[in-house]
Amino acid sequence: MRRPRPTEESRARAARITQALADLLPEEPLAAGPTEPGSAGERGPRGGDCPGCGEPLHPTAVRHGVEFDACGACGGIWLDAGELEALTSGLDPAPGTGAQNEADLRARVPAPVSRESDVRYRECPRCREVMNRRNFGTISGVIVDECRHHGLFLDVGELEEVEAFLRAGGRAVGEAARARATARSMPPPPPQLETSRPVANESVGASAVDVLWNLFFN
Ligand SMILES: [Zn+2]
Ligand SMILES: [Zn+2]
């Protein structure tokens, strides 16, 4: 179907609609879409509400020279993207001195305090999206709340547990465990299909051969 040719009247109507739409739009340009993790700090002021208890976060805490948001009510801390790395850099043990495997690691680090009684999904203080729960370092047992765009929230005591995990060499042991898990998930066919299918084919094949043999030679 061909479009109708524009007339003076339709052009004027289009101009009026365009102007009306322009009047509806806000003066300020809309905020940009999702930003790179590294630029998260430019999105606005620090602070926001504590994901743990809803009280305001205060950008006052300093540890190892890194400033970050903390909650004065529940003791939780919010780390913007990159701040955890800054806080924990240099904690990994010298090569050869850290834990060699998970059993070795368990012997060196006390088990994290279980906080499973209050499992719930929490909102990122920056974007209000529900955060993911992640086992820090794959095997630490410290369950942190993470927004993949903005950072992560640690309950009171969890930063100390993360530090103990890293000091004992947990980062390398966790990376090895993750690599093994990835390798295990690679082979596509589940083993029970591999064994059951040829058996089924054999029995079908054998009975078909029997039928043909009987047809032709009996
Ligand atoms: Zn709090
Ligand atoms: Zn976020």
Short mmCIF file of C-alpha atoms and ligand atoms in Angstrom, two decimals:
data_model
loop_
_atom_site.label_atom_id
_atom_site.label_comp_id
_atom_site.label_asym_id
_atom_site.label_seq_id
_atom_site.Cartn_x
_atom_site.Cartn_y
_atom_site.Cartn_z
CA MET A 1 0.00 0.00 0.00
CA ARG A 2 1.40 3.39 -0.98
CA ARG A 3 1.68 6.13 1.59
CA PRO A 4 -0.60 9.13 0.87
CA ARG A 5 1.21 12.18 -0.42
CA PRO A 6 1.75 14.85 2.24
CA THR A 7 -0.50 17.86 1.95
CA GLU A 8 -0.19 21.32 3.50
CA GLU A 9 -2.72 20.25 6.08
CA SER A 10 -0.94 17.01 7.04
CA ARG A 11 2.40 18.83 7.25
CA ALA A 12 0.92 21.39 9.62
CA ARG A 13 -0.64 18.64 11.73
CA ALA A 14 2.73 16.82 11.94
CA ALA A 15 4.44 20.03 13.03
CA ARG A 16 1.84 20.57 15.78
CA ILE A 17 2.31 16.97 17.04
CA THR A 18 6.10 17.34 17.03
CA GLN A 19 5.86 20.57 19.04
CA ALA A 20 3.40 19.03 21.51
CA LEU A 21 5.74 16.06 22.06
CA ALA A 22 8.71 18.38 22.55
CA ASP A 23 6.76 20.27 25.23
CA LEU A 24 6.11 16.99 27.06
CA LEU A 25 9.78 16.03 27.28
CA PRO A 26 11.77 17.23 30.30
CA GLU A 27 14.31 19.99 29.86
CA GLU A 28 17.13 17.85 31.26
CA PRO A 29 18.34 15.01 29.06
CA LEU A 30 17.30 11.67 30.48
CA ALA A 31 19.89 9.79 32.47
CA ALA A 32 22.05 7.53 30.36
CA GLY A 33 21.37 3.83 30.37
CA PRO A 34 23.42 1.25 32.24
CA THR A 35 26.91 2.54 32.84
CA GLU A 36 30.18 0.71 32.88
CA PRO A 37 31.09 -0.72 36.29
CA GLY A 38 34.09 1.58 36.45
CA SER A 39 31.97 4.69 36.07
CA ALA A 40 29.45 3.70 38.72
CA GLY A 41 30.77 6.39 41.04
CA GLU A 42 29.62 9.11 38.64
CA ARG A 43 25.99 8.07 38.82
CA GLY A 44 25.26 10.24 41.81
CA PRO A 45 26.01 10.89 45.43
CA ARG A 46 27.11 8.15 47.70
CA GLY A 47 24.76 7.03 50.37
CA GLY A 48 21.39 5.49 49.65
CA ASP A 49 19.63 3.08 51.94
CA CYS A 50 21.37 0.17 53.60
CA PRO A 51 20.40 -3.08 51.81
CA GLY A 52 20.51 -4.83 55.16
CA CYS A 53 18.19 -2.71 57.29
CA GLY A 54 17.02 0.29 55.22
CA GLU A 55 18.75 2.96 57.32
CA PRO A 56 20.81 5.56 55.45
CA LEU A 57 24.34 4.55 54.49
CA HIS A 58 27.11 6.92 55.51
CA PRO A 59 30.20 7.37 53.36
CA THR A 60 32.42 7.59 56.40
CA ALA A 61 34.16 4.30 56.90
CA VAL A 62 37.84 3.99 56.02
CA ARG A 63 39.87 0.81 56.05
CA HIS A 64 43.35 0.27 54.61
CA GLY A 65 43.07 3.80 53.21
CA VAL A 66 39.92 3.04 51.22
CA GLU A 67 36.77 5.05 51.92
CA PHE A 68 33.40 3.32 51.62
CA ASP A 69 29.77 3.42 52.77
CA ALA A 70 28.80 1.86 56.06
CA CYS A 71 25.57 1.51 57.99
CA GLY A 72 25.65 2.78 61.53
CA ALA A 73 22.55 0.80 62.43
CA CYS A 74 23.41 -2.79 61.43
CA GLY A 75 27.14 -2.56 60.72
CA GLY A 76 26.81 -3.68 57.10
CA ILE A 77 29.04 -2.10 54.49
CA TRP A 78 28.49 -1.25 50.86
CA LEU A 79 31.46 -1.45 48.48
CA ASP A 80 31.19 0.22 45.09
CA ALA A 81 32.66 -1.65 42.14
CA GLY A 82 36.41 -1.82 42.60
CA GLU A 83 36.44 -0.95 46.29
CA LEU A 84 36.62 -4.57 47.44
CA GLU A 85 39.62 -5.11 45.18
CA ALA A 86 41.25 -2.01 46.66
CA LEU A 87 40.48 -3.17 50.20
CA THR A 88 41.78 -6.69 49.73
CA SER A 89 44.72 -6.13 47.40
CA GLY A 90 47.92 -7.44 48.92
CA LEU A 91 46.18 -9.95 51.20
CA ASP A 92 47.01 -12.97 49.05
CA PRO A 93 49.89 -14.97 50.55
CA ALA A 94 53.26 -15.26 48.86
CA PRO A 95 53.36 -17.99 46.21
CA GLY A 96 53.76 -21.43 47.76
CA THR A 97 52.76 -20.35 51.27
CA GLY A 98 48.95 -20.37 50.91
CA ALA A 99 46.55 -23.26 51.30
CA GLN A 100 47.18 -26.05 48.77
CA ASN A 101 43.61 -27.35 48.59
CA GLU A 102 40.19 -27.01 50.20
CA ALA A 103 40.98 -29.28 53.15
CA ASP A 104 44.12 -27.29 53.84
CA LEU A 105 42.11 -24.08 53.58
CA ARG A 106 39.45 -25.34 56.02
CA ALA A 107 42.20 -26.14 58.50
CA ARG A 108 43.55 -22.60 58.27
CA VAL A 109 40.34 -20.52 58.24
CA PRO A 110 37.52 -20.71 60.77
CA ALA A 111 34.18 -21.47 59.12
CA PRO A 112 32.20 -18.30 58.36
CA VAL A 113 29.33 -17.50 60.69
CA SER A 114 26.12 -18.87 59.18
CA ARG A 115 23.59 -16.12 58.52
CA GLU A 116 21.19 -18.37 56.67
CA SER A 117 18.43 -17.64 59.17
CA ASP A 118 17.80 -14.33 57.42
CA VAL A 119 18.15 -15.35 53.75
CA ARG A 120 16.41 -12.77 51.65
CA TYR A 121 17.08 -10.89 48.48
CA ARG A 122 18.12 -7.29 48.90
CA GLU A 123 18.05 -4.19 46.74
CA CYS A 124 21.13 -2.43 45.40
CA PRO A 125 21.30 1.01 47.06
CA ARG A 126 22.34 2.57 43.75
CA CYS A 127 19.83 1.16 41.24
CA ARG A 128 17.23 -0.63 43.42
CA GLU A 129 17.58 -3.83 41.42
CA VAL A 130 17.43 -7.03 43.45
CA MET A 131 20.94 -8.26 44.02
CA ASN A 132 22.40 -11.72 43.49
CA ARG A 133 23.64 -13.81 46.38
CA ARG A 134 27.14 -15.07 45.69
CA ASN A 135 29.52 -17.34 47.56
CA PHE A 136 32.56 -15.07 47.67
CA GLY A 137 35.55 -16.68 45.95
CA THR A 138 33.41 -19.71 44.99
CA ILE A 139 34.17 -21.68 48.17
CA SER A 140 34.58 -19.19 51.04
CA GLY A 141 31.10 -19.80 52.46
CA VAL A 142 30.75 -16.02 52.88
CA ILE A 143 27.51 -15.20 51.06
CA VAL A 144 27.61 -11.63 49.76
CA ASP A 145 24.89 -9.64 47.99
CA GLU A 146 26.08 -8.35 44.65
CA CYS A 147 24.79 -5.93 42.02
CA ARG A 148 26.76 -6.69 38.88
CA HIS A 149 26.64 -3.02 37.91
CA HIS A 150 27.42 -1.27 41.16
CA GLY A 151 29.08 -3.33 43.85
CA LEU A 152 28.37 -5.55 46.80
CA PHE A 153 27.00 -5.51 50.33
CA LEU A 154 28.66 -7.26 53.25
CA ASP A 155 26.90 -7.96 56.52
CA VAL A 156 28.71 -7.01 59.70
CA GLY A 157 31.69 -9.36 60.13
CA GLU A 158 31.78 -10.55 56.54
CA LEU A 159 34.66 -8.29 55.48
CA GLU A 160 36.81 -9.87 58.20
CA GLU A 161 35.79 -13.33 56.97
CA VAL A 162 36.65 -12.39 53.38
CA GLU A 163 40.04 -11.10 54.53
CA ALA A 164 40.80 -14.29 56.48
CA PHE A 165 39.82 -16.37 53.44
CA LEU A 166 42.13 -14.40 51.17
CA ARG A 167 45.06 -14.34 53.63
CA ALA A 168 44.97 -18.15 53.78
CA GLY A 169 45.22 -18.41 49.99
CA GLY A 170 41.52 -18.90 49.35
CA ARG A 171 41.52 -16.97 46.10
CA ALA A 172 43.75 -19.49 44.30
CA VAL A 173 42.00 -22.53 45.82
CA GLY A 174 38.60 -21.08 44.86
CA GLU A 175 39.70 -20.38 41.30
CA ALA A 176 40.92 -23.96 40.96
CA ALA A 177 37.59 -25.26 42.29
CA ARG A 178 35.68 -23.09 39.82
CA ALA A 179 37.86 -24.33 36.93
CA ARG A 180 37.14 -27.95 37.92
CA ALA A 181 33.41 -27.27 38.12
CA THR A 182 33.48 -25.65 34.68
CA ALA A 183 35.39 -28.63 33.24
CA ARG A 184 32.86 -31.05 34.77
CA SER A 185 29.97 -29.20 33.17
CA MET A 186 31.56 -29.30 29.70
CA PRO A 187 30.82 -32.83 28.31
CA PRO A 188 27.30 -32.49 26.84
CA PRO A 189 25.83 -36.05 26.86
CA PRO A 190 24.79 -37.26 30.32
CA PRO A 191 26.35 -40.68 31.07
CA GLN A 192 23.05 -42.59 31.51
CA LEU A 193 22.03 -41.78 27.92
CA GLU A 194 25.37 -43.00 26.61
CA THR A 195 24.88 -46.44 28.22
CA SER A 196 21.13 -46.90 27.77
CA ARG A 197 20.77 -45.95 24.10
CA PRO A 198 23.12 -48.56 22.54
CA VAL A 199 21.47 -51.28 24.67
CA ALA A 200 18.06 -50.28 23.33
CA ASN A 201 19.36 -50.16 19.74
CA GLU A 202 20.96 -53.58 20.11
CA SER A 203 17.75 -55.21 21.31
CA VAL A 204 15.70 -53.57 18.54
CA GLY A 205 18.33 -54.49 15.98
CA ALA A 206 18.54 -58.08 17.19
CA SER A 207 14.79 -58.63 17.12
CA ALA A 208 14.52 -57.09 13.63
CA VAL A 209 17.26 -59.40 12.40
CA ASP A 210 15.41 -62.33 13.97
CA VAL A 211 12.19 -61.37 12.19
CA LEU A 212 13.94 -61.09 8.81
CA TRP A 213 15.79 -64.36 9.36
CA ASN A 214 12.53 -66.12 10.16
CA LEU A 215 10.78 -64.60 7.15
CA PHE A 216 13.41 -65.63 4.64
CA PHE A 217 14.78 -68.88 5.95
CA ASN A 218 12.00 -70.61 7.89
ZN ZN B 1 22.01 -1.36 57.90
ZN ZN B 2 22.92 -1.59 41.24
#
